[in-house]
Amino acid sequence: MAPSNPTEARQHGVKGVYYGGDWLDIENCNDVFTNPPNCSGCRQNTTAKPCPRSKSRNSKGPNTEYDLVIIGAGCIGSAIARELSKYCLSILWLEAADDVSQGATKGNSGIVHAGYDDKPGTNRAKFCWPGNQMFHQLDRELRFGYQTNGSLVLATNEKELKVLEDLKKRGDTNGVKRLEIWDKETLFKNEPFVNANCVGALFSPDAGNVIPYEFAIALAENAVDNGVELRIRRQVSAISHDQDTGLFTVEAQHWEPEPYIKASTGPKLTLSVVAIALTSLIFGAMGLYMSMDESLDEKTREHSAMATYTSLVAGSLLVYRGLFNSNNAGNASPAPFKKLVEQAGHPEGTGGIKVEVNDMLVGGSGSSKIVNGKVIEVEKIKAKYVVNCAGGGSDQIAKLIGDDSFTIKPRLGDYLLLNRNQGHLAKRTLFPCPDPVLGKGVLVQTTLWGNLILGPTARDMYKPEARDMTAKDIQEYILSKCKQLVPSFDPKETIHAFCGARAKNSRGDWIIEPSAKNANFIHVAGIDSPGLAGSPAIAVEVVKLLQKAGLATPPNSTFNPHRAPIITPKMGMRGLKMGPVGKNDTHDNTDEAKMAANVICKCEKVTELEVVRAMRRSLPIDSTQAIRKRTRAGMGHCQGDPENYNCEARVKAIIARENNVPVSHVGGRPWPATSTLTQRWIDDEEKKELQKRMDKN
């Protein structure tokens, strides 16, 4: 089914889905995508409750000894966890941030590169193409949404055409199949909106794209469903090794946001507590008076004394419970949904905290510093093997065992995201001829969800001129470079801006090896682009390295490779209802038909049921950011504008209701985080400024 409007790009979840690399019309989705049988996290399991705070449901006791600890839950860690869940192993997976996929996985293009430009003989060349070829089957199993849209490297002169020939030869050396050089006529027939000065292109039909965090979440859910234990908000602070037992001791600082800690601990003096105390005192005083009244018979006085004792003890217990347990989940019925939305208030759109480079290395907007986290305990975990896939923090993890063989050198990549009405301008991922130093360069691409994405920059943080670029400089750079690829996009349609920190490293290639300090400690570090594409193949290699180090890997006979999707494909507004808070919302979260019709996010048509299903999956969720990544609630063109539909407050209310906690326990989307925009909901003046910055060069 083609888009009804020829100027619209296809959108995953609208009139169909991308499945296994190809488009699947909505009428063919039911048994294959929407309601697949025998999946982990299947929709038939509607009675499941959300996970406990900051850990998966299958969490074990504090003295458990594990076969393996995985550090880091980006796309690399998620691929490794899922691959290892195919074996009968006790695995603990630690993530420093407040959700999986909060680091570089959240802030990148989502391109599944083919591998034609990687230097032959490197780990990039070794793993990129094999990983690329695994995505079709992975998506058939995990249903995260994968589109094989292909990529084009554009040439604007004869010199660049020769570069394309060299790239093709390099791709042939790396084993990349089906590469073609397109002439000008073929290029403009397939991509009519590229710059008129283009004279040819290198076409790679096997390149594709995913939403990177949705890919990682799918892997992570399936890994946990198959037995891996996950704990979030655990920042590893020390690692030691006992030569006698052969065990590592991994110390992880468990942190929680300070507002949550304050709301969860300490006495809470409420009106109900005061009422219970006064009632107990009144009855106690009356009983005491009667027990001492000599005008009453002895039996009546004895009964009065006993009643006094019972009243005071019962009252004390009730007061104690009210003081110290009033905020624990499950102790009371949640407030009415409308009241929860009111308590959620409006999201941040101005001011706020800027995410700095060091924060990006440990979870960005979900890191401890950004949400004012405080350590509440230090957990000590014993394991025979450790896999270090901590992304931007992997060199710091290595140093904990005395390994300083590499250093992470962060390279920031900034992006601008445009509205869906710009998505038709690029059918394939469009690259310029690569820069010999900065690599692939700034790209133009239509995402799986139909938006046009522009970027990234390549700002090496050890270079002052890159580190000190202003927001104006960054935007001018992106817009000027992308204009050379597709001149006709409208910068005033920008709806969002973000940045990710790529884990470049001092060795210049991916580090996938046992540590020289301990063969049972495996580094999977410095995995920058095209790490997303290589991640499934890297995971297979890590299993081989662990087996070589001595890890026994008996097959997991109950391993289930299939996962049900979170999203439900839709035909416009058919069967859906919108309205003010309270009109269509459920209160007991059991009426699935009503939840399936109730729209929570107007722009993305996210329903209450999709949010609830995400909550009841195998990963812990307690923030609107986590739901945003799973359902796209708040990611549309209005970006959660409270004057439009106030979807973030609605999502916050659902999370509070599902977890049976106060709204104050639910995290929101911080602002500005890594954005180069001056405000979350940009006005006409800022739109005009973006146009000026595009026109400048």
XYZ file of C-alpha atoms in Angstrom:
697
model
C 0.000 0.000 0.000
C 1.659 3.214 -1.161
C 1.353 6.452 0.849
C -1.906 8.264 0.007
C 0.035 11.516 -0.382
C 3.013 11.214 -2.764
C 4.877 13.872 -0.780
C 4.708 11.754 2.392
C 7.219 9.123 3.395
C 6.010 5.790 4.689
C 5.762 5.705 8.446
C 6.366 2.600 10.517
C 3.121 1.753 12.289
C 0.856 3.730 9.950
C -1.047 1.575 7.419
C 1.650 -1.044 7.874
C 5.089 -1.696 9.326
C 8.670 -2.323 8.323
C 9.330 -5.972 9.045
C 12.478 -7.915 8.228
C 13.701 -5.067 6.008
C 10.565 -4.778 3.864
C 7.216 -3.009 4.062
C 4.271 -5.053 5.292
C 0.782 -3.672 4.625
C -1.526 -3.491 7.629
C -3.885 -6.161 6.308
C -0.976 -8.622 6.378
C 0.280 -7.676 9.855
C -1.964 -9.614 12.187
C -0.431 -13.090 12.541
C 3.079 -12.068 11.503
C 3.576 -8.779 13.380
C 0.683 -7.552 15.512
C -0.307 -10.762 17.301
C 2.493 -13.285 16.711
C 2.141 -16.545 18.653
C 4.591 -17.812 21.270
C 6.583 -14.621 21.790
C 8.482 -13.459 24.831
C 6.546 -10.509 26.215
C 3.482 -11.669 24.283
C 0.384 -9.519 24.449
C -1.663 -12.405 25.756
C 0.152 -11.926 29.075
C -1.897 -8.946 30.208
C -1.908 -9.743 33.920
C 1.789 -9.041 34.447
C 2.658 -6.218 36.793
C 5.435 -3.696 36.107
C 8.949 -4.521 37.249
C 10.220 -3.527 40.692
C 12.040 -0.224 40.918
C 15.371 -0.199 39.016
C 15.573 -3.949 38.388
C 13.994 -6.741 36.384
C 11.477 -9.103 37.961
C 13.934 -12.010 37.961
C 16.392 -10.268 40.301
C 18.143 -12.634 42.677
C 19.295 -12.219 46.260
C 22.301 -10.135 47.352
C 24.651 -13.109 47.833
C 24.152 -14.698 44.430
C 27.289 -15.742 42.559
C 27.052 -15.229 38.802
C 28.759 -16.825 35.847
C 29.018 -13.451 34.166
C 28.524 -9.722 34.667
C 27.861 -7.464 31.674
C 28.585 -3.761 32.174
C 26.697 -1.417 29.852
C 23.253 -1.592 28.199
C 23.566 0.202 24.886
C 23.064 -1.598 21.586
C 26.374 -3.477 22.030
C 25.583 -4.628 25.566
C 22.020 -5.493 24.549
C 23.185 -7.602 21.600
C 25.690 -9.413 23.836
C 23.109 -10.026 26.590
C 20.646 -11.439 24.086
C 23.261 -13.688 22.439
C 24.401 -15.024 25.824
C 20.791 -15.711 26.868
C 20.869 -18.577 24.360
C 22.939 -20.495 26.943
C 22.267 -21.791 30.450
C 24.175 -19.129 32.365
C 23.545 -16.932 35.398
C 24.065 -13.408 34.057
C 23.794 -10.056 35.802
C 23.616 -6.996 33.565
C 24.444 -3.567 35.015
C 23.604 -0.162 33.542
C 24.669 3.183 35.031
C 21.728 5.153 33.609
C 18.021 5.035 34.424
C 17.142 2.882 31.393
C 18.800 0.837 28.692
C 19.956 2.685 25.522
C 20.534 6.055 27.219
C 24.050 6.707 25.861
C 25.346 6.830 22.280
C 22.611 4.379 21.241
C 20.020 7.072 21.862
C 21.950 9.805 20.023
C 22.816 8.456 16.598
C 21.462 8.086 13.060
C 20.269 4.492 13.348
C 21.941 3.486 10.084
C 22.722 -0.166 9.483
C 25.796 0.462 7.349
C 26.923 -2.039 4.744
C 30.658 -1.641 5.422
C 32.074 -0.467 2.096
C 34.131 2.384 3.546
C 35.793 0.606 6.499
C 39.533 0.063 6.225
C 40.204 -3.564 5.223
C 41.718 -5.684 7.975
C 40.148 -3.686 10.830
C 37.538 -4.917 13.270
C 35.112 -2.486 11.660
C 35.548 -4.228 8.312
C 35.449 -7.660 9.963
C 32.106 -7.205 11.739
C 30.099 -4.552 9.857
C 28.983 -6.544 6.797
C 28.246 -9.794 8.712
C 26.287 -7.781 11.273
C 24.353 -5.998 8.529
C 23.282 -9.340 7.097
C 21.886 -10.489 10.464
C 19.334 -7.658 10.770
C 16.664 -9.179 8.527
C 16.296 -12.253 10.729
C 16.701 -10.290 13.957
C 13.766 -8.084 13.016
C 11.640 -11.085 12.039
C 12.236 -12.392 15.551
C 12.183 -9.200 17.623
C 9.907 -6.860 15.605
C 11.698 -3.592 16.347
C 11.218 -2.225 12.804
C 13.954 -2.496 10.163
C 13.918 -0.890 6.742
C 16.373 -1.825 3.984
C 16.267 1.545 2.244
C 19.805 1.526 0.800
C 22.404 4.295 0.901
C 23.976 6.615 -1.655
C 27.336 8.376 -1.590
C 26.944 11.401 -3.868
C 29.635 12.684 -6.220
C 29.590 16.242 -7.581
C 32.623 16.110 -9.913
C 35.009 13.757 -11.717
C 37.418 13.662 -8.779
C 34.653 12.451 -6.472
C 33.560 9.853 -9.039
C 37.026 8.342 -8.698
C 36.529 8.279 -4.932
C 33.337 6.280 -5.506
C 35.301 3.738 -7.537
C 37.825 3.425 -4.703
C 35.008 2.969 -2.179
C 33.470 0.227 -4.300
C 36.813 -1.590 -4.497
C 37.179 -1.288 -0.728
C 33.667 -2.673 -0.302
C 34.500 -5.601 -2.569
C 37.570 -6.300 -0.416
C 35.404 -6.223 2.723
C 32.953 -8.725 1.222
C 30.133 -6.226 0.694
C 27.767 -7.429 -2.037
C 25.608 -5.732 -4.655
C 27.425 -2.363 -4.779
C 26.691 -0.260 -7.857
C 27.881 3.018 -9.358
C 24.904 5.036 -10.556
C 25.179 7.588 -13.321
C 23.453 10.944 -13.128
C 20.305 9.824 -14.941
C 19.779 6.822 -12.648
C 20.465 8.933 -9.582
C 17.884 11.620 -10.377
C 15.317 9.045 -11.463
C 15.516 7.493 -7.994
C 16.309 10.578 -5.891
C 14.826 13.637 -7.626
C 15.519 16.067 -4.759
C 19.318 15.723 -4.525
C 21.529 18.652 -5.470
C 21.463 19.447 -9.187
C 25.271 19.438 -9.354
C 25.477 15.705 -8.525
C 26.965 13.590 -11.332
C 26.730 10.082 -9.868
C 26.535 7.990 -6.727
C 27.665 4.757 -5.096
C 24.570 2.706 -4.259
C 24.552 0.109 -1.493
C 21.154 -1.653 -1.495
C 21.899 -3.579 1.722
C 22.211 -0.494 3.924
C 19.203 0.013 6.156
C 17.943 1.935 9.145
C 16.346 1.330 12.509
C 15.367 3.487 15.445
C 18.506 2.648 17.457
C 17.028 2.730 20.947
C 14.030 0.644 19.857
C 16.478 -1.922 18.471
C 18.382 -2.033 21.772
C 15.177 -2.232 23.838
C 13.969 -5.199 21.758
C 17.253 -7.042 22.315
C 17.203 -6.193 26.024
C 13.610 -7.329 26.579
C 14.284 -10.636 24.851
C 17.503 -11.154 26.830
C 15.701 -10.611 30.147
C 12.758 -12.758 29.043
C 15.296 -15.529 28.472
C 16.850 -15.267 31.930
C 19.315 -12.367 32.036
C 18.942 -10.265 35.185
C 19.063 -6.476 34.676
C 19.717 -3.729 37.195
C 19.667 -0.080 36.168
C 21.047 2.934 38.074
C 24.114 0.852 38.965
C 27.376 2.673 38.317
C 30.368 0.355 38.671
C 32.922 1.936 41.011
C 35.406 -0.858 41.823
C 36.448 -4.293 40.549
C 38.785 -6.756 42.264
C 39.818 -10.331 41.486
C 40.533 -13.165 43.912
C 43.230 -15.449 42.509
C 42.266 -18.276 44.873
C 38.571 -18.434 43.987
C 38.906 -17.056 40.468
C 36.028 -14.683 41.152
C 35.675 -10.987 40.375
C 34.000 -8.741 42.926
C 32.197 -5.930 41.132
C 31.083 -2.996 43.285
C 28.140 -1.049 41.880
C 26.795 2.167 43.341
C 23.012 1.998 43.313
C 21.707 5.539 42.955
C 18.209 6.981 42.821
C 16.959 10.533 42.124
C 16.963 12.637 45.276
C 13.254 13.588 44.946
C 12.379 9.878 44.868
C 14.540 9.176 47.927
C 12.948 12.012 49.894
C 9.453 10.888 48.938
C 10.170 7.256 49.798
C 11.852 7.544 53.193
C 11.210 9.197 56.508
C 7.968 9.785 58.405
C 5.029 11.372 56.595
C 2.693 13.287 58.882
C -0.654 13.244 57.079
C -4.211 14.105 58.152
C -5.071 10.403 58.290
C -2.128 9.753 60.610
C -3.187 12.622 62.883
C -6.802 11.371 62.918
C -5.737 7.833 63.847
C -3.502 9.161 66.636
C -6.238 11.381 68.120
C -8.878 8.630 67.909
C -6.556 6.171 69.677
C -5.810 8.678 72.414
C -9.496 9.489 72.964
C -10.517 5.828 73.203
C -7.468 5.094 75.314
C -8.285 7.912 77.718
C -11.906 6.819 78.008
C -10.858 3.228 78.663
C -8.300 4.300 81.240
C -10.881 6.460 83.058
C -13.389 3.594 83.148
C -10.783 1.095 84.338
C -10.104 3.360 87.350
C -13.762 4.178 88.084
C -14.528 2.361 91.373
C -18.270 2.866 90.821
C -18.086 0.227 88.083
C -17.908 -3.479 88.822
C -14.558 -5.270 88.611
C -15.370 -7.157 85.386
C -16.282 -3.924 83.563
C -13.031 -2.296 84.740
C -11.005 -5.294 83.518
C -12.662 -5.105 80.088
C -11.992 -1.353 79.999
C -8.298 -1.886 80.808
C -7.992 -4.510 78.076
C -9.769 -2.232 75.574
C -7.406 0.610 76.510
C -4.352 -1.562 75.855
C -5.749 -2.849 72.536
C -6.692 0.639 71.363
C -3.277 2.106 72.126
C -1.335 -0.797 70.521
C -3.501 -0.864 67.385
C -3.380 2.896 67.081
C 0.406 2.943 67.459
C 0.798 0.317 64.735
C -1.478 2.215 62.369
C 0.328 5.489 63.046
C 3.702 3.839 62.453
C 2.514 2.343 59.189
C 1.073 5.683 58.101
C 4.262 7.547 58.972
C 6.770 5.253 57.323
C 4.925 3.431 54.569
C 2.578 5.980 53.068
C 4.579 6.203 49.841
C 5.332 2.550 49.209
C 3.931 1.058 46.006
C 0.896 -1.103 46.507
C -0.146 0.281 49.883
C -3.043 2.341 48.657
C -5.349 2.739 45.730
C -4.060 5.235 43.154
C -5.656 8.637 42.812
C -8.194 9.187 40.018
C -6.473 9.485 36.639
C -7.495 13.102 36.112
C -6.007 14.003 39.488
C -2.736 12.255 38.564
C -2.513 14.271 35.338
C -3.055 17.485 37.284
C -0.306 16.489 39.711
C 2.061 15.759 36.806
C 1.878 19.382 35.680
C 3.645 20.654 32.576
C 6.958 19.362 31.170
C 10.127 21.430 31.065
C 10.522 23.541 27.942
C 12.925 26.303 28.930
C 15.782 26.701 31.392
C 16.825 23.410 32.940
C 20.109 21.499 32.952
C 22.472 21.086 30.017
C 23.928 17.605 29.551
C 27.715 17.856 29.329
C 30.148 15.451 27.669
C 31.043 13.588 30.865
C 27.349 13.038 31.538
C 26.857 11.587 28.055
C 29.452 8.914 28.789
C 27.348 7.480 31.646
C 23.796 7.839 30.390
C 23.275 11.432 29.254
C 19.866 12.754 30.287
C 19.355 9.554 32.292
C 22.601 9.835 34.253
C 22.859 10.354 37.982
C 24.046 13.968 37.848
C 21.314 15.204 35.509
C 18.462 13.868 37.649
C 20.195 14.771 40.934
C 20.931 11.187 41.879
C 22.245 10.061 45.248
C 23.886 6.739 46.092
C 21.674 4.703 48.431
C 23.780 1.534 48.634
C 26.860 -0.163 47.215
C 26.209 -3.659 45.911
C 28.996 -6.236 45.766
C 28.589 -8.844 43.043
C 30.732 -11.920 42.512
C 31.201 -13.404 39.045
C 33.598 -15.619 37.117
C 33.689 -13.430 33.995
C 33.125 -9.747 33.177
C 32.253 -8.168 29.825
C 33.097 -4.471 29.598
C 30.835 -2.834 27.019
C 30.352 0.445 28.871
C 30.589 2.642 25.763
C 32.008 6.063 26.544
C 32.907 4.876 30.048
C 34.652 1.666 28.996
C 38.164 3.042 29.552
C 37.247 3.959 33.134
C 35.930 0.421 33.713
C 39.188 -0.977 32.299
C 41.218 1.146 34.712
C 39.411 -0.475 37.641
C 41.416 -3.652 36.950
C 44.608 -1.713 36.221
C 44.213 -1.810 32.430
C 45.117 1.517 30.821
C 45.719 0.163 27.331
C 43.228 2.548 25.698
C 41.477 5.857 26.240
C 38.060 6.955 25.042
C 38.211 10.201 23.044
C 34.592 11.364 22.728
C 33.429 12.680 19.386
C 30.121 14.529 19.565
C 27.551 14.191 16.812
C 24.835 16.857 16.687
C 21.560 16.438 14.782
C 18.479 18.344 13.710
C 15.180 16.493 13.311
C 12.588 17.817 10.875
C 8.855 17.265 10.622
C 7.390 14.409 8.579
C 6.325 16.737 5.797
C 10.026 16.819 4.844
C 10.518 13.046 4.846
C 9.725 12.569 1.144
C 12.917 14.419 0.156
C 15.164 11.375 0.655
C 14.188 7.780 -0.047
C 17.661 6.476 0.768
C 20.352 7.558 3.207
C 22.365 10.270 1.445
C 26.062 10.845 2.139
C 28.645 13.209 0.675
C 31.994 11.810 -0.425
C 33.775 10.865 2.822
C 36.254 13.163 4.535
C 39.685 11.544 5.015
C 39.736 12.645 8.691
C 36.121 13.063 9.802
C 34.749 10.032 7.968
C 31.312 9.642 6.397
C 30.266 13.240 6.900
C 26.909 14.892 7.464
C 23.972 12.953 6.026
C 20.332 13.402 5.065
C 17.989 10.523 5.827
C 14.320 9.739 6.281
C 13.807 7.825 9.509
C 11.657 4.757 10.041
C 8.985 7.089 11.437
C 8.996 9.390 8.385
C 10.971 12.350 9.745
C 13.948 13.879 7.948
C 17.130 13.795 10.017
C 20.135 16.056 9.367
C 23.612 15.483 10.806
C 25.807 14.588 12.518
C 28.700 16.860 13.217
C 31.993 15.238 14.225
C 33.294 17.318 17.126
C 36.363 15.783 18.751
C 36.370 16.994 22.332
C 40.156 17.194 22.563
C 40.092 19.905 19.867
C 39.194 23.327 21.326
C 37.712 24.607 18.058
C 35.251 21.691 18.020
C 34.619 21.597 21.758
C 33.807 25.304 21.918
C 31.394 25.506 18.982
C 28.273 27.466 19.876
C 24.751 26.274 19.144
C 24.664 28.788 16.289
C 27.909 27.394 14.837
C 26.639 23.821 15.089
C 23.343 24.577 13.380
C 25.018 26.564 10.602
C 27.417 23.696 9.970
C 24.674 21.052 9.761
C 22.363 23.154 7.596
C 25.091 24.231 5.176
C 26.407 20.687 4.710
C 22.959 19.129 4.280
C 21.933 21.852 1.840
C 24.707 20.587 -0.445
C 22.965 17.192 -0.517
C 19.278 18.204 -0.611
C 18.828 21.955 -1.188
C 15.043 22.097 -0.834
C 14.402 21.046 2.774
C 12.766 23.624 5.021
C 14.772 24.308 8.215
C 11.722 26.011 9.747
C 10.220 22.522 10.043
C 12.801 21.612 12.710
C 11.051 20.049 15.709
C 13.951 18.699 17.775
C 17.734 18.764 18.158
C 19.968 16.297 19.987
C 23.548 15.118 20.344
C 25.347 11.842 21.004
C 28.900 11.076 22.151
C 30.622 8.500 19.966
C 33.264 6.385 21.696
C 36.303 7.056 19.527
C 39.407 5.602 21.133
C 43.163 6.043 21.202
C 43.832 2.848 19.236
C 41.755 3.868 16.232
C 39.818 0.601 15.897
C 37.209 -1.322 17.825
C 38.620 -3.115 20.868
C 37.175 -6.637 21.096
C 39.555 -8.761 23.130
C 40.400 -10.222 26.547
C 42.180 -7.766 28.816
C 45.935 -8.255 29.074
C 45.411 -7.976 32.840
C 42.922 -10.841 33.075
C 41.784 -13.209 30.307
C 38.359 -13.574 31.959
C 37.711 -9.852 31.530
C 36.537 -9.139 27.965
C 36.730 -5.654 26.478
C 34.131 -4.632 23.892
C 35.134 -0.995 23.874
C 35.498 2.020 21.627
C 32.698 0.798 19.361
C 31.829 3.868 17.328
C 30.185 3.972 13.889
C 29.300 1.545 12.298
C 28.921 -0.219 15.648
C 25.133 -0.472 15.423
C 25.447 -2.449 12.185
C 28.191 -4.643 13.606
C 26.551 -5.271 16.982
C 24.954 -8.691 16.267
C 28.186 -10.060 14.792
C 30.220 -8.571 17.651
C 27.950 -10.388 20.123
C 28.683 -13.734 18.446
C 32.415 -12.985 18.664
C 32.153 -12.190 22.378
C 30.601 -15.592 23.036
C 33.556 -17.194 21.235
C 36.037 -15.191 23.332
C 34.298 -16.249 26.549
C 34.289 -19.890 25.461
C 37.992 -19.632 24.675
C 38.540 -18.183 28.162
C 36.883 -21.273 29.662
C 33.201 -20.357 30.055
C 30.999 -23.422 29.635
C 27.997 -22.610 27.438
C 25.389 -25.368 27.556
C 22.430 -24.427 25.300
C 19.348 -22.886 26.882
C 16.666 -25.364 25.800
C 13.908 -22.867 26.661
C 15.401 -19.955 24.702
C 12.645 -18.122 22.835
C 13.989 -15.890 20.043
C 10.659 -14.191 19.358
C 9.357 -10.970 20.886
C 6.014 -9.264 20.420
C 6.086 -5.602 19.326
C 4.951 -2.782 21.591
C 3.357 -0.656 18.886
C 0.090 -1.486 17.147
C -0.122 -0.438 13.456
C -3.050 1.872 12.756
C -5.208 3.134 9.897
C -5.413 6.820 10.704
C -7.939 7.484 13.455
C -10.007 4.387 12.739
C -11.127 2.920 16.065
C -9.374 5.616 18.104
C -10.764 8.309 20.403
C -9.320 11.637 21.505
C -10.606 13.951 24.157
C -9.887 15.896 27.324
C -8.383 14.086 30.276
C -10.978 11.907 31.969
C -13.274 11.456 28.986
C -11.801 8.234 27.580
C -9.299 7.225 30.251
C -9.628 4.035 32.268
C -9.206 3.947 36.023
C -8.738 0.267 36.838
C -6.394 -0.458 33.845
C -8.201 -3.697 32.995
C -10.488 -2.646 30.135
C -8.216 -3.415 27.174
C -10.746 -2.428 24.521
C -11.170 1.010 26.062
C -7.412 1.466 26.508
C -6.795 0.409 22.896
C -9.055 3.220 21.675
C -7.881 5.948 24.061
C -5.255 8.184 22.436
C -2.643 9.450 24.898
C -0.361 11.200 22.377
C -2.242 12.967 19.588
C 0.654 13.528 17.150
C 1.825 9.903 17.206
C -1.579 8.339 17.954
C -0.126 6.409 20.872
C -2.806 4.658 22.875
C -3.161 4.038 26.580
C -2.870 0.297 25.923
C 0.493 0.687 24.193
C 1.844 2.566 27.218
C 0.434 -0.026 29.615
C 1.882 -2.916 27.599
C 5.296 -1.254 27.605
C 5.061 -0.902 31.383
C 4.285 -4.599 31.822
C 7.265 -5.812 29.812
C 10.442 -7.241 31.314
C 12.418 -3.998 31.779
C 11.905 -1.556 34.668
C 10.232 1.722 33.645
C 9.661 4.745 35.846
C 10.112 7.758 33.542
C 8.346 9.380 30.612
C 11.653 9.208 28.716
C 11.513 5.415 28.851
C 7.953 5.351 27.496
C 8.866 7.943 24.872
C 11.554 5.624 23.488
C 9.225 2.628 23.388
C 5.993 4.151 22.075
C 6.991 7.584 20.638
C 4.591 9.363 22.999
C 5.835 12.969 22.969
C 8.041 12.575 19.894
C 5.676 14.081 17.345
C 5.783 17.515 15.779
C 4.366 19.216 18.887
C 6.993 17.577 21.142
C 4.547 17.097 23.998
C 3.249 20.675 23.981
C 0.977 20.988 27.039
C -1.188 23.458 25.113
C -1.840 20.802 22.476
C -2.595 17.525 24.283
C -0.197 17.504 27.253
C 0.752 13.915 26.474
C 3.760 13.819 28.805
C 1.520 14.502 31.805
C -0.857 11.762 30.655
C 2.021 9.310 30.293
C 3.325 10.295 33.718
C -0.083 9.581 35.197
C -0.218 6.120 33.589
C 3.248 5.258 34.908
C 2.227 6.358 38.420
C -0.995 4.374 38.190
C 0.718 1.228 36.834
C 3.532 1.335 39.408
C 1.074 2.396 42.126
C 3.298 5.238 43.241
C 2.916 8.999 43.601
C 3.539 11.086 40.480
C 6.623 12.497 42.227
C 8.282 9.084 41.758
C 8.008 9.359 37.972
C 10.851 10.940 36.026
C 10.226 13.425 33.222
C 12.040 14.553 30.117
C 14.753 17.053 31.076
C 15.394 20.212 29.114
C 17.536 21.277 27.297
C 19.604 18.068 27.691
C 21.754 18.064 24.505
C 19.544 20.270 22.324
C 20.940 23.287 20.441
C 17.480 24.880 20.312
C 16.687 27.698 22.736
C 13.339 26.224 23.764
C 11.513 22.937 23.464
C 8.613 24.439 21.524
C 10.334 26.748 19.061
C 8.551 29.927 18.042
C 8.453 31.820 14.745
C 11.512 33.886 15.641
C 13.663 30.812 16.128
C 12.328 29.305 12.917
C 13.348 32.451 11.041
C 16.791 32.244 12.633
C 17.212 28.668 11.402
C 16.329 29.820 7.896
C 18.951 32.587 8.114
C 21.556 30.072 9.231
C 20.783 27.836 6.285
C 20.923 30.771 3.857
C 24.216 32.053 5.231
C 26.398 29.647 3.242
